[in-house]
Coordinates of C-alpha atoms and ligand atoms in Angstrom, one line a residue:
X1 CA 162.1 101.8 96.2
X2 CA 163.0 98.1 96.4
X3 CA 165.4 97.0 93.7
X4 CA 165.0 93.4 92.4
X5 CA 167.6 91.0 91.1
X6 CA 166.4 88.0 89.0
X7 CA 168.7 85.0 88.5
X8 CA 167.6 83.2 85.3
X9 CA 166.2 85.3 82.5
X10 CA 164.3 82.6 80.7
X11 CA 160.5 82.3 80.3
X12 CA 159.6 83.1 83.9
X13 CA 162.6 85.4 84.8
X14 CA 161.9 87.8 82.0
X15 CA 158.2 87.7 82.6
X16 CA 158.6 88.4 86.3
X17 CA 160.9 91.3 85.4
X18 CA 158.2 92.7 83.2
X19 CA 155.6 92.4 86.0
X20 CA 157.9 94.2 88.5
X21 CA 159.1 96.9 86.0
X22 CA 155.5 97.7 85.1
X23 CA 154.8 98.5 88.8
X24 CA 157.8 100.9 88.8
X25 CA 160.5 98.6 90.3
X26 CA 164.1 98.5 89.0
X27 CA 165.1 95.0 88.0
X28 CA 168.5 93.5 87.2
X29 CA 168.5 90.2 85.4
X30 CA 171.4 87.7 85.2
X31 CA 171.5 84.6 83.1
X32 CA 174.3 82.1 82.7
X33 CA 173.6 81.9 79.0
X34 CA 175.0 85.0 77.2
X35 CA 172.6 84.6 74.2
X36 CA 169.6 84.6 76.5
X37 CA 170.9 87.7 78.3
X38 CA 171.6 89.5 75.0
X39 CA 168.0 88.8 73.8
X40 CA 166.5 90.0 77.1
X41 CA 165.7 93.5 75.8
X42 CA 163.8 92.2 72.7
X43 CA 161.8 89.7 74.8
X44 CA 160.9 92.4 77.3
X45 CA 159.8 94.7 74.5
X46 CA 157.6 92.0 73.0
X47 CA 156.0 91.2 76.3
X48 CA 155.3 94.9 76.9
X49 CA 153.7 95.3 73.5
X50 CA 151.5 92.2 74.2
X51 CA 150.4 94.0 77.4
X52 CA 149.3 96.9 75.3
X53 CA 151.8 99.3 76.8
X54 CA 151.6 102.6 75.0
X55 CA 154.6 103.4 72.9
X56 CA 155.6 106.4 74.9
X57 CA 155.7 104.3 78.2
X58 CA 157.3 101.3 76.6
X59 CA 160.9 102.6 76.7
X60 CA 160.5 104.0 80.2
X61 CA 159.3 100.7 81.6
X62 CA 161.9 98.7 79.5
X63 CA 164.7 100.9 80.8
X64 CA 163.9 99.8 84.4
X65 CA 165.1 96.3 83.4
X66 CA 168.9 95.9 83.0
X67 CA 171.1 92.9 82.2
X68 CA 173.7 92.0 84.8
X69 CA 176.7 90.3 83.2
X70 CA 177.7 88.6 86.5
X71 CA 176.0 87.4 89.6
X72 CA 178.2 89.8 91.6
X73 CA 176.9 92.7 89.6
X74 CA 173.3 91.6 90.2
X75 CA 173.9 91.0 93.9
X76 CA 175.4 94.5 94.5
X77 CA 172.3 96.4 93.6
X78 CA 169.5 94.1 94.7
X79 CA 167.3 94.4 97.8
X80 CA 165.4 91.2 97.0
X81 CA 166.6 88.4 94.8
X82 CA 164.4 86.1 92.7
X83 CA 165.7 82.7 91.7
X84 CA 164.2 81.6 88.4
X85 CA 166.7 79.0 87.1
X86 CA 165.6 75.5 85.8
X87 CA 163.6 73.1 88.0
X88 CA 166.6 71.0 89.0
X89 CA 167.5 70.8 92.7
X90 CA 171.3 70.8 92.1
X91 CA 171.1 73.9 89.8
X92 CA 169.1 75.7 92.5
X93 CA 171.6 74.7 95.2
X94 CA 174.5 76.0 93.1
X95 CA 172.8 79.3 92.4
X96 CA 171.8 79.8 96.1
X97 CA 175.3 79.0 97.3
X98 CA 176.8 81.5 94.9
X99 CA 174.2 84.1 95.8
X100 CA 174.7 83.7 99.5
X101 CA 178.4 84.5 99.1
X102 CA 177.5 87.8 97.4
X103 CA 174.4 89.2 99.1
X104 CA 174.0 90.5 102.7
X105 CA 172.8 88.0 105.3
X106 CA 169.4 89.7 105.5
X107 CA 168.6 89.8 101.7
X108 CA 165.4 87.9 101.0
X109 CA 165.6 85.3 98.3
X110 CA 162.4 84.2 96.5
X111 CA 162.5 80.9 94.7
X112 CA 160.1 80.4 91.8
X113 CA 160.2 76.6 92.0
X114 CA 157.0 75.0 90.7
X115 CA 157.0 71.7 92.5
X116 CA 160.2 71.2 94.5
X117 CA 160.0 71.1 98.3
X118 CA 161.1 74.5 99.6
X119 CA 162.8 72.8 102.6
X120 CA 164.8 70.7 100.1
X121 CA 165.7 73.8 98.0
X122 CA 166.9 75.6 101.2
X123 CA 169.0 72.6 102.3
X124 CA 172.7 73.7 102.6
X125 CA 171.9 77.4 102.7
X126 CA 173.8 79.4 105.2
X127 CA 170.6 81.4 106.1
X128 CA 167.6 79.2 105.1
X129 CA 165.4 81.6 107.1
X130 CA 165.4 84.1 104.2
X131 CA 164.2 81.6 101.5
X132 CA 160.6 82.1 100.5
X133 CA 158.6 80.2 97.9
X134 CA 157.1 82.8 95.6
X135 CA 155.4 80.9 92.8
X136 CA 154.3 83.1 89.8
X137 CA 152.2 81.8 87.0
X138 CA 153.0 82.2 83.3
X139 CA 152.8 84.9 82.0
X140 CA 153.6 86.6 85.3
X141 CA 152.5 90.0 84.0
X142 CA 149.1 88.7 83.2
X143 CA 148.1 86.0 85.6
X144 CA 146.9 87.5 88.9
X145 CA 147.9 84.6 91.3
X146 CA 151.1 84.4 93.2
X147 CA 151.4 81.6 95.7
X148 CA 153.7 82.3 98.7
X149 CA 154.9 79.6 101.1
X150 CA 157.6 79.1 103.8
X151 CA 160.2 76.3 103.9
X152 CA 160.6 74.6 107.3
X153 CA 163.2 77.1 108.4
X154 CA 161.8 80.2 106.8
X155 CA 161.4 83.2 109.1
X156 CA 157.8 84.3 108.8
X157 CA 158.8 88.0 108.5
X158 CA 160.3 87.2 105.1
X159 CA 157.0 85.6 104.1
X160 CA 155.0 88.6 105.3
X161 CA 157.2 91.0 103.4
X162 CA 156.8 89.0 100.2
X163 CA 153.0 89.1 100.6
X164 CA 153.0 92.9 101.2
X165 CA 155.2 93.6 98.1
X166 CA 153.0 91.3 95.9
X167 CA 149.8 92.8 97.3
X168 CA 151.2 96.2 96.4
X169 CA 151.8 95.0 92.9
X170 CA 148.0 94.2 92.7
X171 CA 148.6 90.5 92.6
X172 CA 146.2 88.0 94.1
X173 CA 148.5 86.7 96.7
X174 CA 147.7 83.5 98.6
X175 CA 149.8 82.3 101.5
X176 CA 150.2 78.6 102.3
X177 CA 150.6 77.7 106.0
X178 CA 153.4 75.2 105.1
X179 CA 155.7 73.8 102.5
X180 CA 154.1 71.2 100.1
X181 CA 155.5 70.3 96.7
X182 CA 153.5 72.0 94.0
X183 CA 151.9 74.7 96.2
X184 CA 148.1 74.6 95.6
X185 CA 147.7 75.4 91.9
X186 CA 150.0 72.8 90.4
X187 CA 148.6 70.1 92.7
X188 CA 145.1 70.8 91.5
X189 CA 146.3 71.0 87.9
X190 CA 148.2 67.8 87.9
X191 CA 145.5 65.8 89.7
X192 CA 143.4 66.7 86.7
X193 CA 146.2 65.9 84.1
X194 CA 146.7 62.5 85.8
X195 CA 143.1 61.6 85.5
X196 CA 143.0 62.8 81.9
X197 CA 146.0 60.5 81.0
X198 CA 144.3 57.7 82.9
X199 CA 141.2 58.1 80.7
X200 CA 143.3 58.0 77.6
X201 CA 145.2 54.9 78.7
X202 CA 141.9 53.1 79.5
X203 CA 140.7 53.8 76.0
X204 CA 137.7 55.8 77.2
X205 CA 138.3 58.7 74.7
X206 CA 141.0 60.6 72.7
X207 CA 142.9 63.6 73.8
X208 CA 140.8 66.1 71.7
X209 CA 137.7 64.9 73.5
X210 CA 139.2 65.5 76.9
X211 CA 140.0 69.1 76.0
X212 CA 136.5 69.5 74.5
X213 CA 134.9 68.3 77.7
X214 CA 137.1 70.6 79.8
X215 CA 136.7 73.7 77.6
X216 CA 132.9 73.2 77.2
X217 CA 132.0 72.6 80.9
X218 CA 134.4 72.9 83.8
X219 CA 136.4 75.7 82.2
X220 CA 133.2 77.8 81.9
X221 CA 132.2 77.2 85.5
X222 CA 135.5 77.6 87.4
X223 CA 136.2 81.3 86.6
X224 CA 132.9 82.1 88.4
X225 CA 132.6 79.4 91.0
X226 CA 135.6 77.5 92.4
X227 CA 135.4 73.7 93.3
X228 CA 134.9 74.4 97.1
X229 CA 132.1 76.9 96.6
X230 CA 130.6 74.5 94.0
X231 CA 130.8 71.6 96.5
X232 CA 128.7 73.7 99.0
X233 CA 126.4 74.9 96.2
X234 CA 125.5 71.4 95.1
X235 CA 125.4 70.3 98.8
X236 CA 128.0 68.3 100.8
X237 CA 125.8 65.2 101.1
X238 CA 125.8 64.9 97.3
X239 CA 129.5 65.8 97.1
X240 CA 130.3 63.0 99.6
X241 CA 128.1 60.4 97.9
X242 CA 129.7 61.2 94.4
X243 CA 133.2 60.9 95.9
X244 CA 132.4 57.6 97.6
X245 CA 131.1 56.0 94.5
X246 CA 133.6 57.6 92.0
X247 CA 136.7 57.7 94.2
X248 CA 137.7 54.1 93.8
X249 CA 137.7 54.5 90.0
X250 CA 139.9 57.6 89.9
X251 CA 143.6 57.3 89.2
X252 CA 145.8 57.2 92.2
X253 CA 148.9 56.4 90.2
X254 CA 152.3 57.5 91.5
X255 CA 154.5 55.8 88.9
X256 CA 155.1 56.2 85.2
X257 CA 152.5 56.8 82.5
X258 CA 153.1 54.4 79.5
X259 CA 151.2 56.8 77.2
X260 CA 153.7 59.6 77.9
X261 CA 156.7 57.2 77.9
X262 CA 155.8 55.9 74.4
X263 CA 155.3 59.3 72.9
X264 CA 158.5 60.7 74.4
X265 CA 160.4 57.6 73.2
X266 CA 159.1 58.2 69.7
X267 CA 160.3 61.9 69.8
X268 CA 156.8 63.2 70.1
X269 CA 157.5 65.6 72.9
X270 CA 154.6 68.0 72.3
X271 CA 154.8 71.5 70.8
X272 CA 158.6 71.4 70.4
X273 CA 158.6 67.9 68.9
X274 CA 156.1 68.6 66.2
X275 CA 153.6 66.1 67.8
X276 CA 152.5 65.0 71.2
X277 CA 149.1 64.0 72.6
X278 CA 147.9 66.2 69.6
X279 CA 149.5 67.0 66.3
X280 CA 151.6 70.3 66.3
X281 CA 152.1 71.4 62.7
X282 CA 154.2 74.5 62.1
X283 CA 152.4 77.7 63.4
X284 CA 150.2 76.0 65.9
X285 CA 152.6 76.9 68.8
X286 CA 152.3 80.6 68.0
X287 CA 148.5 80.4 67.5
X288 CA 148.1 78.6 70.9
X289 CA 150.3 81.2 72.7
X290 CA 148.2 84.0 71.2
X291 CA 144.9 82.2 72.0
X292 CA 146.1 81.5 75.6
X293 CA 147.0 85.0 76.4
X294 CA 143.9 86.5 74.7
X295 CA 141.7 84.0 76.5
X296 CA 143.2 84.9 79.9
X297 CA 142.8 88.6 79.3
X298 CA 139.2 88.1 78.2
X299 CA 138.5 86.2 81.5
X300 CA 140.1 88.9 83.5
X301 CA 138.1 91.6 81.8
X302 CA 134.8 89.8 82.7
X303 CA 133.6 90.8 86.1
X304 CA 133.2 89.5 88.7
X305 CA 136.6 87.8 88.8
X306 CA 136.8 87.6 92.6
X307 CA 133.3 88.0 94.1
X308 CA 133.1 90.4 97.0
X309 CA 132.7 88.7 100.4
X310 CA 134.6 85.6 99.6
X311 CA 137.6 85.2 101.8
X312 CA 141.0 84.0 100.5
X313 CA 141.4 80.3 101.0
X314 CA 144.3 80.9 103.4
X315 CA 142.9 83.7 105.5
X316 CA 141.6 81.2 108.0
Ligands
NAD1 N1 157.5 77.7 82.7 C1 156.4 77.9 83.5 O1 155.3 78.0 83.1 C2 156.7 78.1 85.0 C3 155.7 78.6 85.8 C4 156.0 78.8 87.2 C5 157.2 78.5 87.7 N2 158.2 78.0 86.9 C6 159.5 77.7 87.5 O2 160.4 78.8 87.2 C7 161.7 78.3 87.1 C8 162.3 78.8 85.8 O3 161.5 78.2 84.7 P1 161.5 78.8 83.2 O4 160.3 78.2 82.6 O5 161.7 80.2 83.2 O6 162.8 78.1 82.6 P2 163.7 78.6 81.4 O7 164.5 77.4 81.0 O8 162.9 79.3 80.4 O9 164.7 79.6 82.1 C9 165.7 79.3 83.0 C10 166.9 80.2 82.7 O10 167.9 80.0 83.7 C11 169.2 80.1 83.1 N3 170.2 79.4 83.9 C12 170.4 78.1 84.1 N4 171.4 77.9 85.0 C13 171.7 79.1 85.5 C14 172.7 79.6 86.4 N5 173.4 78.7 87.1 N6 172.7 80.9 86.7 C15 172.0 81.8 86.0 N7 171.1 81.4 85.0 C16 170.9 80.1 84.8 C17 169.0 79.4 81.7 O11 170.0 79.8 80.8 C18 167.6 79.9 81.3 O12 167.6 81.1 80.6 C19 161.6 76.8 87.3 O13 161.9 76.5 88.6 C20 160.2 76.5 86.9 O14 159.7 75.3 87.5 C21 158.0 77.8 85.5

């Protein structure tokens, strides 16, 4: 059975470890921060309890996840390495260089970058052919989607292997034909966030109203019918005519967002700052985390999640 090594045991690293261990894989996790590494077992146990893992299985699954004190220790026992360190190109480059000194030339490396170019992440690697973009969504042990993409120099055999492993885990694996920053999901998500901030800045409505509109309309439609199927459903002439009259009014901004700049300057950084686009009194963060996970589980339990007969977007 494949043994995984995960570099970076933060939010995503520990979550990916849980997803892999629940499927029976052994996982070693290394983190540069000893406090994070020491707390790994507790965070894994909490995640497993949230998944509803029965008590008798909990320790068996948790024991598949071990803390590796050094990168060398992690590298020694890993057939596939997952990079889940912070989203900074220089940090990723340092970790990849250190890893390549310690793993075999053929060991696949999966990067969990959200929005960096895979070709840029691979720059400077001795063997860029082994780097695959494998983008999990948080929490990785709940959200079905994993997006897989090659960098410019990735050997497609590594991409195919990643897809096979993820399919075997029961994930909804989508494969991109080429490297684009943000894969598919984050590009769609941030196109929407950009337009929402644009509406705020134009004084059209407040932040609560934007969330109300989303949660009471589009969020109800999209689990059942995606935007492409919906475009066909309403008809492509109508879709074309809406886009041609609305298009010029939508935000195409590439620069800064004054609304975000002002809030951040005032220390209103969102959940962790006690305020952001919305107020974040004590306890709200926990409540939102619970509501988020419960909401996702509720959606997943409601058939049909993936209607039969609809092909994956990337199956050609
Ligand atoms: N947070 C999300 O929802 C999400 C979703 C998908 C992908 N991602 C991506 O996953 C990656 C990790 O994000 P995260 O949210 O888990 O961040 P995080 O800050 O929670 O975890 C990163 C961990 O890496 C450790 N680290 C830093 N430098 C290191 C080094 N040189 N060697 C070993 N460990 C090191 C840190 O101590 C930290 O524990 C990023 O690329 C991010 O963009 C995040």
